[in-house]
Amino acid sequence: MRHDLVALMALMGCVVTGLVPAASAFEGFGHPAVITVACVLVLSQGLQNTGAVDWLARSVLPREAGQLTSIAALMGLGALLSGFMNNVGAMALLMPVAVQLSRRLDLTPGQVLMPLAFGTILGGMTTLIGTPPNLIVSGFRDEAGFGHFGMFDFAPVGAAVAVAGVVFVALVGWRLVPARKSVSAEGFDTGTYLTEVRVPAKSKAVGLTLRAFERQINESESQVVGLVRNEVRMTAPHGGRRIHADDILVMEADVEGLAEALSVFGIKLEEQGPSQENGKEKDQKSKEENDQAKDEASAEEKDESANRDQDIVLRELAILPGATIVGRSASDLRLRTRYGLNLLAVSREGHPPRTRLRTLKLKSGDLLLMQGPAEVMADFINDTGCVPLGERELRIPDARMAIIAGVIMLGAVAIVTAGLLPAAAAFTLGVIASMLLRTVPPRQVYTSIDWSVIVLLAALIPVAGAMQATGAAGLLARFMVETIAQGNAIAALVVVLVTTMFLSDVMNNAATAAVLCPIALGIASALGVNPDSFLMAVAIGASCAFLTPIGHQNNTLILGPGGFGFGDYWKLGLPLEVLVVAVSVPLLLVVWPL
């Protein structure tokens, strides 16, 4: 059964039996930990939308390194991102990078995906916002009267454990991953698109030969099939030809590869519309036509101004037989002046067209990559008879917006670190800034939140409170202390850590933290020792679910693409969990002494 449904059933069971007052059953939805988790998910979406993580991946990951260095760099990047954004989001962002890397290293996708999944899980334990269990642990500490944990209070132990885990997996562990063939395709394949990109004067591509340019975008599986200079098109230009500022490169690439190529060199998609007509064509216009062009340009400026207040989306559209746009070009359709839409690329079976993209006559069966306001896009689809393909993540990087998204995230983290505002308030301000500055379109705010996790947390927080109020947590604590740990504080700490890790492997880690925190506080009280040591043990244990595909969402994400079975995880997961216990227990005793 779904974890959120089980949590709701547990909550309602407590309400019906009188363990939780009905009036306070849903107070968990206003808990600061729940609000913070939701806000971090939204800010993570902003980093994804703008291409900020794509830029970071290109900057950090080596392109020519061997297996050990490449896997270590990928895991390190995943761990770093997971410390400051939702670790599921970090995993989803880097999965395409991992699959590409596996091809370059001649490994199966799973042999790179599992180390990446474990790296992102390890990274989440390093900061307050890295993973929901940390926020839950901090909340229980505050309710117990000790105040919240700080943003980086988890780092001394968490970072050391994460580094040890990354080093172990990169050196030895990845060899323990079973080499499975993927059993499910990721998304769908629409083939390659033909598109035109303009090279700005500040681009790194200026001065490079076409051969050198293609060599640097080799991993994106893109290629240059033509070049337009001074409105003269060259088909299959020589590889030794140098790229000049304002050249237009005709490229063939899939959507993901195209995004990577754009990011690497800071080049921009050439928007197709009547405003791009060349000088010779303009000279042939009559006076009336020139007046019409001015009117169109004025209308275009108004449309662009209006579009700033709307959600801009990317959509892949298929042209059906009988569609009204068959046989017409982007210029004929006046896409920008009539609709306010940009035609970014065209995918067509057979030989690539030899004409400019704006004058290309569209055919049935063509796939169009379109950009524009969501409502306008819907009107265009209805008017023309095109069919939108199933939605998938499409991103065209925007350097300015990526910087804004990064500044918003860093600003929220800085506010929390400086103690100016609680985490919930600081990250809510970040969400508001993201909406106002459009790094996350307002309509995407709610879809970027994993509501099953929110419901889970909100339902289990009152249940955990009932465990404490009724004395159930105290009974469990005494059993663990007296029967298992025999009254020894260090043994009790190990028991709490191992128990939390085991439960995290078979149930949601946020639920595990909510259940174990009252027990940990009870054990510390029974033994008369520092409760922080035990709370930190719960945080670490809840972040280390490596034995099963159901213990953490990142493990579930790689199940299909990696071709794994249920029993494939423990081969690397078990030695990694043993390492976590061996490293974390001594550090807990030093950093958070009993």
Short mmCIF file of C-alpha atoms in Angstrom, two decimals, residues 140 464 467-468 471-481 495-496 499-500 503 512-526 534-535 538:
data_model
loop_
_atom_site.label_atom_id
_atom_site.label_comp_id
_atom_site.label_asym_id
_atom_site.label_seq_id
_atom_site.Cartn_x
_atom_site.Cartn_y
_atom_site.Cartn_z
CA PHE A 140 11.35 17.02 17.62
CA ALA A 464 4.41 10.34 16.75
CA MET A 467 3.35 7.69 20.88
CA GLN A 468 5.04 10.10 23.22
CA GLY A 471 3.94 6.43 26.94
CA ALA A 472 4.38 3.99 24.03
CA ALA A 473 7.69 5.57 23.09
CA GLY A 474 8.88 5.28 26.67
CA LEU A 475 8.00 1.58 26.82
CA LEU A 476 9.91 0.88 23.61
CA ALA A 477 12.84 2.96 24.87
CA ARG A 478 13.04 1.02 28.13
CA PHE A 479 12.87 -2.31 26.26
CA MET A 480 15.75 -1.31 23.97
CA VAL A 481 17.85 0.09 26.82
CA VAL A 495 21.02 0.02 18.63
CA VAL A 496 19.13 3.22 17.75
CA THR A 499 17.28 0.01 14.12
CA THR A 500 16.66 3.26 12.26
CA LEU A 503 13.38 0.41 9.35
CA THR A 512 11.02 6.16 10.28
CA ALA A 513 12.39 9.42 11.67
CA ALA A 514 8.97 10.46 12.98
CA VAL A 515 8.56 7.12 14.78
CA LEU A 516 12.12 6.84 16.17
CA CYS A 517 12.60 10.42 17.41
CA PRO A 518 10.32 10.03 20.46
CA ILE A 519 11.98 6.68 21.22
CA ALA A 520 15.47 8.22 20.95
CA LEU A 521 14.50 11.06 23.29
CA GLY A 522 13.05 8.51 25.73
CA ILE A 523 16.27 6.44 25.71
CA ALA A 524 18.40 9.53 26.32
CA SER A 525 16.14 10.52 29.22
CA ALA A 526 16.24 7.02 30.72
CA PHE A 534 20.58 9.92 19.77
CA LEU A 535 18.68 12.37 17.57
CA VAL A 538 18.23 8.77 14.01
#
